[in-house]
Amino acid sequence: MSSVPVLYSYFRSSCSWRVRIALALKQIQYKQKGVHLLNNGGEQHSDEYKSINPMEQVPTLIIDGLTLTQSLPIMEYLEETRPDIHPLLPGDPVDRVRVRQIAEIINGGIQPVQNLSVLQAVGPERKMQWGHDAIHKGFVAIEELLKNHSKGKYCIGDSVTLADICLVPQVYNATRFKVDMSLFPTIARINAALEELPEFRKAHYTAQPDTPEELKKS
């Protein structure tokens, strides 16, 4: 239990990005090991990494003597084992289900449809439109949820939750795929507020050990 946690991460992976935010909010110090998803055909496919994560994906978090994969279960584990440090789920069951709805739209309905392996299968000629359409469709649903149920500064209330953690990396992906964010003013407002928080700045893709020098913030 006393060893320093290790996060296997790729700087621009939205799933890794989520876990970095959660670790920052939970004030957990950790070491980071970069897994480059493109170099040499993808370091996630190496025998060494497959022995840690058979799905050949990032992130993987080694913590408390456990090897954990998949970003949402990792964050749920951090919440359940460290509930007193910045709770990531609200106490009210209705608010809690709204948080989980937003997180799952991103985690299950958007990100897997536009992740690297799918885009590689779609091919270079179609990948921009494919990614754009997947994100746009999901953001239409999230914008409606937020308009109807957001009750504060962030997705659900004035405290950062799992929904917010999932939202920010996905907004970055939206900009990569040229989604018109003016169509989603509530998402854009919340994202802007979240990006000002120190934990979100610390977890940003431009501030990671494996971020290429030309992409790092000065």
JSON list of C-alpha atoms in Angstrom, two decimals:
[
{"chain": "A", "resi": 1, "resn": "MET", "atom": "CA", "xyz": [0.00, 0.00, 0.00]},
{"chain": "A", "resi": 2, "resn": "SER", "atom": "CA", "xyz": [2.97, 2.34, 0.55]},
{"chain": "A", "resi": 3, "resn": "SER", "atom": "CA", "xyz": [4.55, 2.08, -2.91]},
{"chain": "A", "resi": 4, "resn": "VAL", "atom": "CA", "xyz": [4.08, 4.98, -5.31]},
{"chain": "A", "resi": 5, "resn": "PRO", "atom": "CA", "xyz": [1.30, 4.34, -7.86]},
{"chain": "A", "resi": 6, "resn": "VAL", "atom": "CA", "xyz": [2.32, 4.04, -11.51]},
{"chain": "A", "resi": 7, "resn": "LEU", "atom": "CA", "xyz": [0.17, 5.28, -14.39]},
{"chain": "A", "resi": 8, "resn": "TYR", "atom": "CA", "xyz": [0.79, 3.94, -17.87]},
{"chain": "A", "resi": 9, "resn": "SER", "atom": "CA", "xyz": [-0.44, 6.76, -20.06]},
{"chain": "A", "resi": 10, "resn": "TYR", "atom": "CA", "xyz": [-0.26, 8.45, -23.44]},
{"chain": "A", "resi": 11, "resn": "PHE", "atom": "CA", "xyz": [-0.24, 12.23, -23.32]},
{"chain": "A", "resi": 12, "resn": "ARG", "atom": "CA", "xyz": [-3.10, 12.72, -25.78]},
{"chain": "A", "resi": 13, "resn": "SER", "atom": "CA", "xyz": [-5.22, 9.71, -24.84]},
{"chain": "A", "resi": 14, "resn": "SER", "atom": "CA", "xyz": [-8.52, 11.03, -23.52]},
{"chain": "A", "resi": 15, "resn": "CYS", "atom": "CA", "xyz": [-8.94, 7.99, -21.26]},
{"chain": "A", "resi": 16, "resn": "SER", "atom": "CA", "xyz": [-5.49, 8.53, -19.74]},
{"chain": "A", "resi": 17, "resn": "TRP", "atom": "CA", "xyz": [-6.29, 12.22, -19.43]},
{"chain": "A", "resi": 18, "resn": "ARG", "atom": "CA", "xyz": [-9.40, 11.43, -17.36]},
{"chain": "A", "resi": 19, "resn": "VAL", "atom": "CA", "xyz": [-7.41, 9.36, -14.89]},
{"chain": "A", "resi": 20, "resn": "ARG", "atom": "CA", "xyz": [-4.75, 12.06, -14.57]},
{"chain": "A", "resi": 21, "resn": "ILE", "atom": "CA", "xyz": [-7.46, 14.55, -13.62]},
{"chain": "A", "resi": 22, "resn": "ALA", "atom": "CA", "xyz": [-8.93, 12.16, -11.06]},
{"chain": "A", "resi": 23, "resn": "LEU", "atom": "CA", "xyz": [-5.52, 11.48, -9.51]},
{"chain": "A", "resi": 24, "resn": "ALA", "atom": "CA", "xyz": [-4.90, 15.22, -9.24]},
{"chain": "A", "resi": 25, "resn": "LEU", "atom": "CA", "xyz": [-8.30, 15.85, -7.64]},
{"chain": "A", "resi": 26, "resn": "LYS", "atom": "CA", "xyz": [-7.71, 12.98, -5.20]},
{"chain": "A", "resi": 27, "resn": "GLN", "atom": "CA", "xyz": [-4.25, 14.43, -4.41]},
{"chain": "A", "resi": 28, "resn": "ILE", "atom": "CA", "xyz": [-2.52, 11.15, -5.25]},
{"chain": "A", "resi": 29, "resn": "GLN", "atom": "CA", "xyz": [1.17, 11.38, -6.12]},
{"chain": "A", "resi": 30, "resn": "TYR", "atom": "CA", "xyz": [2.20, 8.92, -8.82]},
{"chain": "A", "resi": 31, "resn": "LYS", "atom": "CA", "xyz": [4.83, 8.07, -11.38]},
{"chain": "A", "resi": 32, "resn": "GLN", "atom": "CA", "xyz": [3.98, 8.12, -15.05]},
{"chain": "A", "resi": 33, "resn": "LYS", "atom": "CA", "xyz": [5.23, 5.77, -17.75]},
{"chain": "A", "resi": 34, "resn": "GLY", "atom": "CA", "xyz": [4.57, 6.82, -21.31]},
{"chain": "A", "resi": 35, "resn": "VAL", "atom": "CA", "xyz": [3.11, 4.32, -23.77]},
{"chain": "A", "resi": 36, "resn": "HIS", "atom": "CA", "xyz": [3.34, 5.82, -27.25]},
{"chain": "A", "resi": 37, "resn": "LEU", "atom": "CA", "xyz": [0.35, 4.68, -29.26]},
{"chain": "A", "resi": 38, "resn": "LEU", "atom": "CA", "xyz": [1.98, 5.33, -32.65]},
{"chain": "A", "resi": 39, "resn": "ASN", "atom": "CA", "xyz": [5.71, 4.66, -32.35]},
{"chain": "A", "resi": 40, "resn": "ASN", "atom": "CA", "xyz": [6.87, 1.36, -33.81]},
{"chain": "A", "resi": 41, "resn": "GLY", "atom": "CA", "xyz": [3.31, 0.36, -34.62]},
{"chain": "A", "resi": 42, "resn": "GLY", "atom": "CA", "xyz": [2.15, 1.25, -31.11]},
{"chain": "A", "resi": 43, "resn": "GLU", "atom": "CA", "xyz": [3.98, 0.46, -27.87]},
{"chain": "A", "resi": 44, "resn": "GLN", "atom": "CA", "xyz": [0.68, -0.76, -26.39]},
{"chain": "A", "resi": 45, "resn": "HIS", "atom": "CA", "xyz": [1.07, -3.87, -28.57]},
{"chain": "A", "resi": 46, "resn": "SER", "atom": "CA", "xyz": [4.44, -4.86, -27.12]},
{"chain": "A", "resi": 47, "resn": "ASP", "atom": "CA", "xyz": [4.69, -8.15, -25.24]},
{"chain": "A", "resi": 48, "resn": "GLU", "atom": "CA", "xyz": [5.83, -6.26, -22.15]},
{"chain": "A", "resi": 49, "resn": "TYR", "atom": "CA", "xyz": [2.77, -4.02, -22.10]},
{"chain": "A", "resi": 50, "resn": "LYS", "atom": "CA", "xyz": [0.35, -6.79, -23.04]},
{"chain": "A", "resi": 51, "resn": "SER", "atom": "CA", "xyz": [1.48, -8.65, -19.92]},
{"chain": "A", "resi": 52, "resn": "ILE", "atom": "CA", "xyz": [0.19, -5.66, -17.91]},
{"chain": "A", "resi": 53, "resn": "ASN", "atom": "CA", "xyz": [-2.90, -4.84, -19.98]},
{"chain": "A", "resi": 54, "resn": "PRO", "atom": "CA", "xyz": [-4.10, -7.63, -22.31]},
{"chain": "A", "resi": 55, "resn": "MET", "atom": "CA", "xyz": [-6.48, -5.20, -24.05]},
{"chain": "A", "resi": 56, "resn": "GLU", "atom": "CA", "xyz": [-3.41, -3.29, -25.28]},
{"chain": "A", "resi": 57, "resn": "GLN", "atom": "CA", "xyz": [-4.92, 0.03, -24.30]},
{"chain": "A", "resi": 58, "resn": "VAL", "atom": "CA", "xyz": [-4.13, 2.92, -21.99]},
{"chain": "A", "resi": 59, "resn": "PRO", "atom": "CA", "xyz": [-4.49, 3.77, -19.20]},
{"chain": "A", "resi": 60, "resn": "THR", "atom": "CA", "xyz": [-3.28, 1.18, -16.74]},
{"chain": "A", "resi": 61, "resn": "LEU", "atom": "CA", "xyz": [-2.92, 2.20, -13.10]},
{"chain": "A", "resi": 62, "resn": "ILE", "atom": "CA", "xyz": [-0.92, 0.20, -10.60]},
{"chain": "A", "resi": 63, "resn": "ILE", "atom": "CA", "xyz": [-2.06, 1.23, -7.14]},
{"chain": "A", "resi": 64, "resn": "ASP", "atom": "CA", "xyz": [-2.60, -0.39, -3.74]},
{"chain": "A", "resi": 65, "resn": "GLY", "atom": "CA", "xyz": [-1.02, -3.59, -5.03]},
{"chain": "A", "resi": 66, "resn": "LEU", "atom": "CA", "xyz": [-3.59, -3.80, -7.85]},
{"chain": "A", "resi": 67, "resn": "THR", "atom": "CA", "xyz": [-3.31, -3.48, -11.62]},
{"chain": "A", "resi": 68, "resn": "LEU", "atom": "CA", "xyz": [-6.36, -1.57, -12.84]},
{"chain": "A", "resi": 69, "resn": "THR", "atom": "CA", "xyz": [-7.51, -0.89, -16.39]},
{"chain": "A", "resi": 70, "resn": "GLN", "atom": "CA", "xyz": [-10.36, 1.06, -18.05]},
{"chain": "A", "resi": 71, "resn": "SER", "atom": "CA", "xyz": [-10.71, 4.67, -17.02]},
{"chain": "A", "resi": 72, "resn": "LEU", "atom": "CA", "xyz": [-14.19, 4.69, -15.47]},
{"chain": "A", "resi": 73, "resn": "PRO", "atom": "CA", "xyz": [-13.58, 1.66, -13.21]},
{"chain": "A", "resi": 74, "resn": "ILE", "atom": "CA", "xyz": [-10.24, 3.19, -12.21]},
{"chain": "A", "resi": 75, "resn": "MET", "atom": "CA", "xyz": [-11.93, 6.45, -11.23]},
{"chain": "A", "resi": 76, "resn": "GLU", "atom": "CA", "xyz": [-14.72, 4.61, -9.41]},
{"chain": "A", "resi": 77, "resn": "TYR", "atom": "CA", "xyz": [-12.06, 2.70, -7.44]},
{"chain": "A", "resi": 78, "resn": "LEU", "atom": "CA", "xyz": [-10.31, 5.94, -6.50]},
{"chain": "A", "resi": 79, "resn": "GLU", "atom": "CA", "xyz": [-13.65, 7.36, -5.38]},
{"chain": "A", "resi": 80, "resn": "GLU", "atom": "CA", "xyz": [-14.61, 4.31, -3.33]},
{"chain": "A", "resi": 81, "resn": "THR", "atom": "CA", "xyz": [-11.22, 3.96, -1.63]},
{"chain": "A", "resi": 82, "resn": "ARG", "atom": "CA", "xyz": [-10.65, 7.68, -1.07]},
{"chain": "A", "resi": 83, "resn": "PRO", "atom": "CA", "xyz": [-14.17, 9.15, -0.70]},
{"chain": "A", "resi": 84, "resn": "ASP", "atom": "CA", "xyz": [-13.22, 12.00, 1.63]},
{"chain": "A", "resi": 85, "resn": "ILE", "atom": "CA", "xyz": [-10.82, 13.72, -0.77]},
{"chain": "A", "resi": 86, "resn": "HIS", "atom": "CA", "xyz": [-12.78, 15.65, -3.39]},
{"chain": "A", "resi": 87, "resn": "PRO", "atom": "CA", "xyz": [-15.78, 13.34, -3.92]},
{"chain": "A", "resi": 88, "resn": "LEU", "atom": "CA", "xyz": [-16.33, 12.65, -7.61]},
{"chain": "A", "resi": 89, "resn": "LEU", "atom": "CA", "xyz": [-19.98, 11.62, -7.27]},
{"chain": "A", "resi": 90, "resn": "PRO", "atom": "CA", "xyz": [-22.72, 13.73, -5.65]},
{"chain": "A", "resi": 91, "resn": "GLY", "atom": "CA", "xyz": [-24.66, 12.45, -2.67]},
{"chain": "A", "resi": 92, "resn": "ASP", "atom": "CA", "xyz": [-28.09, 12.90, -4.21]},
{"chain": "A", "resi": 93, "resn": "PRO", "atom": "CA", "xyz": [-29.06, 9.78, -6.20]},
{"chain": "A", "resi": 94, "resn": "VAL", "atom": "CA", "xyz": [-30.71, 11.77, -9.00]},
{"chain": "A", "resi": 95, "resn": "ASP", "atom": "CA", "xyz": [-27.65, 13.97, -9.43]},
{"chain": "A", "resi": 96, "resn": "ARG", "atom": "CA", "xyz": [-25.49, 10.87, -9.24]},
{"chain": "A", "resi": 97, "resn": "VAL", "atom": "CA", "xyz": [-27.33, 9.15, -12.09]},
{"chain": "A", "resi": 98, "resn": "ARG", "atom": "CA", "xyz": [-27.11, 12.33, -14.21]},
{"chain": "A", "resi": 99, "resn": "VAL", "atom": "CA", "xyz": [-23.34, 12.38, -13.67]},
{"chain": "A", "resi": 100, "resn": "ARG", "atom": "CA", "xyz": [-23.11, 8.75, -14.72]},
{"chain": "A", "resi": 101, "resn": "GLN", "atom": "CA", "xyz": [-25.30, 9.35, -17.77]},
{"chain": "A", "resi": 102, "resn": "ILE", "atom": "CA", "xyz": [-23.01, 12.08, -19.07]},
{"chain": "A", "resi": 103, "resn": "ALA", "atom": "CA", "xyz": [-19.87, 10.10, -18.29]},
{"chain": "A", "resi": 104, "resn": "GLU", "atom": "CA", "xyz": [-21.23, 7.02, -20.04]},
{"chain": "A", "resi": 105, "resn": "ILE", "atom": "CA", "xyz": [-22.37, 8.90, -23.15]},
{"chain": "A", "resi": 106, "resn": "ILE", "atom": "CA", "xyz": [-18.75, 9.96, -23.54]},
{"chain": "A", "resi": 107, "resn": "ASN", "atom": "CA", "xyz": [-17.17, 6.72, -22.37]},
{"chain": "A", "resi": 108, "resn": "GLY", "atom": "CA", "xyz": [-19.47, 4.33, -24.23]},
{"chain": "A", "resi": 109, "resn": "GLY", "atom": "CA", "xyz": [-21.17, 6.36, -26.94]},
{"chain": "A", "resi": 110, "resn": "ILE", "atom": "CA", "xyz": [-18.53, 8.76, -28.26]},
{"chain": "A", "resi": 111, "resn": "GLN", "atom": "CA", "xyz": [-14.93, 7.88, -27.43]},
{"chain": "A", "resi": 112, "resn": "PRO", "atom": "CA", "xyz": [-14.95, 4.23, -28.56]},
{"chain": "A", "resi": 113, "resn": "VAL", "atom": "CA", "xyz": [-16.43, 5.23, -31.93]},
{"chain": "A", "resi": 114, "resn": "GLN", "atom": "CA", "xyz": [-13.63, 7.73, -32.63]},
{"chain": "A", "resi": 115, "resn": "ASN", "atom": "CA", "xyz": [-10.65, 6.18, -30.89]},
{"chain": "A", "resi": 116, "resn": "LEU", "atom": "CA", "xyz": [-7.38, 5.36, -32.60]},
{"chain": "A", "resi": 117, "resn": "SER", "atom": "CA", "xyz": [-8.08, 1.75, -33.52]},
{"chain": "A", "resi": 118, "resn": "VAL", "atom": "CA", "xyz": [-11.43, 2.62, -35.13]},
{"chain": "A", "resi": 119, "resn": "LEU", "atom": "CA", "xyz": [-9.98, 5.55, -37.05]},
{"chain": "A", "resi": 120, "resn": "GLN", "atom": "CA", "xyz": [-7.16, 3.36, -38.33]},
{"chain": "A", "resi": 121, "resn": "ALA", "atom": "CA", "xyz": [-9.77, 0.87, -39.57]},
{"chain": "A", "resi": 122, "resn": "VAL", "atom": "CA", "xyz": [-11.89, 3.62, -41.16]},
{"chain": "A", "resi": 123, "resn": "GLY", "atom": "CA", "xyz": [-8.86, 4.93, -43.04]},
{"chain": "A", "resi": 124, "resn": "PRO", "atom": "CA", "xyz": [-7.27, 8.35, -43.59]},
{"chain": "A", "resi": 125, "resn": "GLU", "atom": "CA", "xyz": [-9.79, 9.56, -46.15]},
{"chain": "A", "resi": 126, "resn": "ARG", "atom": "CA", "xyz": [-12.81, 9.10, -43.89]},
{"chain": "A", "resi": 127, "resn": "LYS", "atom": "CA", "xyz": [-11.44, 9.48, -40.37]},
{"chain": "A", "resi": 128, "resn": "MET", "atom": "CA", "xyz": [-12.03, 13.23, -39.95]},
{"chain": "A", "resi": 129, "resn": "GLN", "atom": "CA", "xyz": [-15.70, 13.03, -40.93]},
{"chain": "A", "resi": 130, "resn": "TRP", "atom": "CA", "xyz": [-16.17, 9.83, -38.93]},
{"chain": "A", "resi": 131, "resn": "GLY", "atom": "CA", "xyz": [-14.74, 11.35, -35.77]},
{"chain": "A", "resi": 132, "resn": "HIS", "atom": "CA", "xyz": [-16.65, 14.59, -36.28]},
{"chain": "A", "resi": 133, "resn": "ASP", "atom": "CA", "xyz": [-19.98, 12.82, -36.69]},
{"chain": "A", "resi": 134, "resn": "ALA", "atom": "CA", "xyz": [-19.48, 10.59, -33.64]},
{"chain": "A", "resi": 135, "resn": "ILE", "atom": "CA", "xyz": [-18.64, 13.52, -31.37]},
{"chain": "A", "resi": 136, "resn": "HIS", "atom": "CA", "xyz": [-21.36, 15.78, -32.78]},
{"chain": "A", "resi": 137, "resn": "LYS", "atom": "CA", "xyz": [-24.04, 13.17, -32.15]},
{"chain": "A", "resi": 138, "resn": "GLY", "atom": "CA", "xyz": [-22.93, 12.61, -28.57]},
{"chain": "A", "resi": 139, "resn": "PHE", "atom": "CA", "xyz": [-22.63, 16.32, -27.85]},
{"chain": "A", "resi": 140, "resn": "VAL", "atom": "CA", "xyz": [-26.20, 16.90, -29.04]},
{"chain": "A", "resi": 141, "resn": "ALA", "atom": "CA", "xyz": [-27.35, 14.49, -26.32]},
{"chain": "A", "resi": 142, "resn": "ILE", "atom": "CA", "xyz": [-25.05, 15.92, -23.64]},
{"chain": "A", "resi": 143, "resn": "GLU", "atom": "CA", "xyz": [-26.01, 19.52, -24.43]},
{"chain": "A", "resi": 144, "resn": "GLU", "atom": "CA", "xyz": [-29.68, 18.61, -23.96]},
{"chain": "A", "resi": 145, "resn": "LEU", "atom": "CA", "xyz": [-28.95, 16.86, -20.67]},
{"chain": "A", "resi": 146, "resn": "LEU", "atom": "CA", "xyz": [-26.98, 19.83, -19.40]},
{"chain": "A", "resi": 147, "resn": "LYS", "atom": "CA", "xyz": [-29.61, 22.36, -20.44]},
{"chain": "A", "resi": 148, "resn": "ASN", "atom": "CA", "xyz": [-32.23, 20.39, -18.55]},
{"chain": "A", "resi": 149, "resn": "HIS", "atom": "CA", "xyz": [-30.28, 19.28, -15.50]},
{"chain": "A", "resi": 150, "resn": "SER", "atom": "CA", "xyz": [-27.12, 21.34, -14.96]},
{"chain": "A", "resi": 151, "resn": "LYS", "atom": "CA", "xyz": [-27.65, 23.32, -11.79]},
{"chain": "A", "resi": 152, "resn": "GLY", "atom": "CA", "xyz": [-24.40, 25.19, -11.33]},
{"chain": "A", "resi": 153, "resn": "LYS", "atom": "CA", "xyz": [-20.97, 26.05, -12.61]},
{"chain": "A", "resi": 154, "resn": "TYR", "atom": "CA", "xyz": [-20.09, 22.56, -13.78]},
{"chain": "A", "resi": 155, "resn": "CYS", "atom": "CA", "xyz": [-21.97, 19.63, -15.31]},
{"chain": "A", "resi": 156, "resn": "ILE", "atom": "CA", "xyz": [-24.04, 18.84, -12.24]},
{"chain": "A", "resi": 157, "resn": "GLY", "atom": "CA", "xyz": [-23.75, 21.51, -9.59]},
{"chain": "A", "resi": 158, "resn": "ASP", "atom": "CA", "xyz": [-20.76, 23.47, -8.36]},
{"chain": "A", "resi": 159, "resn": "SER", "atom": "CA", "xyz": [-18.47, 20.53, -7.61]},
{"chain": "A", "resi": 160, "resn": "VAL", "atom": "CA", "xyz": [-16.35, 18.69, -10.15]},
{"chain": "A", "resi": 161, "resn": "THR", "atom": "CA", "xyz": [-17.65, 15.18, -10.83]},
{"chain": "A", "resi": 162, "resn": "LEU", "atom": "CA", "xyz": [-16.88, 12.23, -13.09]},
{"chain": "A", "resi": 163, "resn": "ALA", "atom": "CA", "xyz": [-18.95, 13.92, -15.78]},
{"chain": "A", "resi": 164, "resn": "ASP", "atom": "CA", "xyz": [-16.66, 16.94, -15.82]},
{"chain": "A", "resi": 165, "resn": "ILE", "atom": "CA", "xyz": [-13.56, 14.75, -15.84]},
{"chain": "A", "resi": 166, "resn": "CYS", "atom": "CA", "xyz": [-14.83, 12.95, -18.95]},
{"chain": "A", "resi": 167, "resn": "LEU", "atom": "CA", "xyz": [-16.02, 16.13, -20.65]},
{"chain": "A", "resi": 168, "resn": "VAL", "atom": "CA", "xyz": [-12.79, 18.13, -20.95]},
{"chain": "A", "resi": 169, "resn": "PRO", "atom": "CA", "xyz": [-10.70, 15.59, -22.90]},
{"chain": "A", "resi": 170, "resn": "GLN", "atom": "CA", "xyz": [-13.67, 14.98, -25.19]},
{"chain": "A", "resi": 171, "resn": "VAL", "atom": "CA", "xyz": [-14.00, 18.70, -25.95]},
{"chain": "A", "resi": 172, "resn": "TYR", "atom": "CA", "xyz": [-10.35, 18.66, -26.97]},
{"chain": "A", "resi": 173, "resn": "ASN", "atom": "CA", "xyz": [-11.12, 15.78, -29.33]},
{"chain": "A", "resi": 174, "resn": "ALA", "atom": "CA", "xyz": [-14.04, 17.81, -30.68]},
{"chain": "A", "resi": 175, "resn": "THR", "atom": "CA", "xyz": [-11.66, 20.61, -31.65]},
{"chain": "A", "resi": 176, "resn": "ARG", "atom": "CA", "xyz": [-9.34, 18.09, -33.33]},
{"chain": "A", "resi": 177, "resn": "PHE", "atom": "CA", "xyz": [-12.23, 16.85, -35.44]},
{"chain": "A", "resi": 178, "resn": "LYS", "atom": "CA", "xyz": [-13.48, 20.36, -36.18]},
{"chain": "A", "resi": 179, "resn": "VAL", "atom": "CA", "xyz": [-16.80, 20.10, -34.37]},
{"chain": "A", "resi": 180, "resn": "ASP", "atom": "CA", "xyz": [-18.56, 23.48, -34.28]},
{"chain": "A", "resi": 181, "resn": "MET", "atom": "CA", "xyz": [-18.63, 24.18, -30.55]},
{"chain": "A", "resi": 182, "resn": "SER", "atom": "CA", "xyz": [-20.86, 27.23, -31.04]},
{"chain": "A", "resi": 183, "resn": "LEU", "atom": "CA", "xyz": [-23.67, 24.69, -31.39]},
{"chain": "A", "resi": 184, "resn": "PHE", "atom": "CA", "xyz": [-23.00, 23.51, -27.83]},
{"chain": "A", "resi": 185, "resn": "PRO", "atom": "CA", "xyz": [-22.83, 26.64, -25.66]},
{"chain": "A", "resi": 186, "resn": "THR", "atom": "CA", "xyz": [-23.47, 24.86, -22.35]},
{"chain": "A", "resi": 187, "resn": "ILE", "atom": "CA", "xyz": [-20.69, 22.35, -22.96]},
{"chain": "A", "resi": 188, "resn": "ALA", "atom": "CA", "xyz": [-18.37, 25.17, -24.04]},
{"chain": "A", "resi": 189, "resn": "ARG", "atom": "CA", "xyz": [-19.14, 27.25, -20.94]},
{"chain": "A", "resi": 190, "resn": "ILE", "atom": "CA", "xyz": [-18.53, 24.36, -18.56]},
{"chain": "A", "resi": 191, "resn": "ASN", "atom": "CA", "xyz": [-15.35, 23.31, -20.34]},
{"chain": "A", "resi": 192, "resn": "ALA", "atom": "CA", "xyz": [-13.94, 26.85, -20.11]},
{"chain": "A", "resi": 193, "resn": "ALA", "atom": "CA", "xyz": [-14.59, 26.94, -16.37]},
{"chain": "A", "resi": 194, "resn": "LEU", "atom": "CA", "xyz": [-13.01, 23.54, -15.82]},
{"chain": "A", "resi": 195, "resn": "GLU", "atom": "CA", "xyz": [-9.88, 24.40, -17.80]},
{"chain": "A", "resi": 196, "resn": "GLU", "atom": "CA", "xyz": [-9.12, 27.14, -15.26]},
{"chain": "A", "resi": 197, "resn": "LEU", "atom": "CA", "xyz": [-8.82, 24.66, -12.39]},
{"chain": "A", "resi": 198, "resn": "PRO", "atom": "CA", "xyz": [-5.24, 23.74, -11.37]},
{"chain": "A", "resi": 199, "resn": "GLU", "atom": "CA", "xyz": [-5.96, 20.00, -11.36]},
{"chain": "A", "resi": 200, "resn": "PHE", "atom": "CA", "xyz": [-7.17, 20.18, -14.95]},
{"chain": "A", "resi": 201, "resn": "ARG", "atom": "CA", "xyz": [-4.17, 22.25, -16.01]},
{"chain": "A", "resi": 202, "resn": "LYS", "atom": "CA", "xyz": [-1.84, 19.72, -14.38]},
{"chain": "A", "resi": 203, "resn": "ALA", "atom": "CA", "xyz": [-3.48, 16.85, -16.28]},
{"chain": "A", "resi": 204, "resn": "HIS", "atom": "CA", "xyz": [-3.59, 18.64, -19.64]},
{"chain": "A", "resi": 205, "resn": "TYR", "atom": "CA", "xyz": [-2.02, 16.86, -22.59]},
{"chain": "A", "resi": 206, "resn": "THR", "atom": "CA", "xyz": [0.48, 19.69, -23.08]},
{"chain": "A", "resi": 207, "resn": "ALA", "atom": "CA", "xyz": [1.92, 19.25, -19.57]},
{"chain": "A", "resi": 208, "resn": "GLN", "atom": "CA", "xyz": [2.87, 15.56, -19.50]},
{"chain": "A", "resi": 209, "resn": "PRO", "atom": "CA", "xyz": [6.31, 13.93, -19.33]},
{"chain": "A", "resi": 210, "resn": "ASP", "atom": "CA", "xyz": [5.76, 12.26, -22.70]},
{"chain": "A", "resi": 211, "resn": "THR", "atom": "CA", "xyz": [4.35, 15.34, -24.44]},
{"chain": "A", "resi": 212, "resn": "PRO", "atom": "CA", "xyz": [6.55, 16.21, -27.43]},
{"chain": "A", "resi": 213, "resn": "GLU", "atom": "CA", "xyz": [8.53, 19.40, -26.84]},
{"chain": "A", "resi": 214, "resn": "GLU", "atom": "CA", "xyz": [6.79, 21.23, -29.70]},
{"chain": "A", "resi": 215, "resn": "LEU", "atom": "CA", "xyz": [3.40, 20.66, -28.03]},
{"chain": "A", "resi": 216, "resn": "LYS", "atom": "CA", "xyz": [4.35, 21.56, -24.48]},
{"chain": "A", "resi": 217, "resn": "LYS", "atom": "CA", "xyz": [3.06, 24.75, -22.94]},
{"chain": "A", "resi": 218, "resn": "SER", "atom": "CA", "xyz": [5.77, 27.33, -22.45]}
]
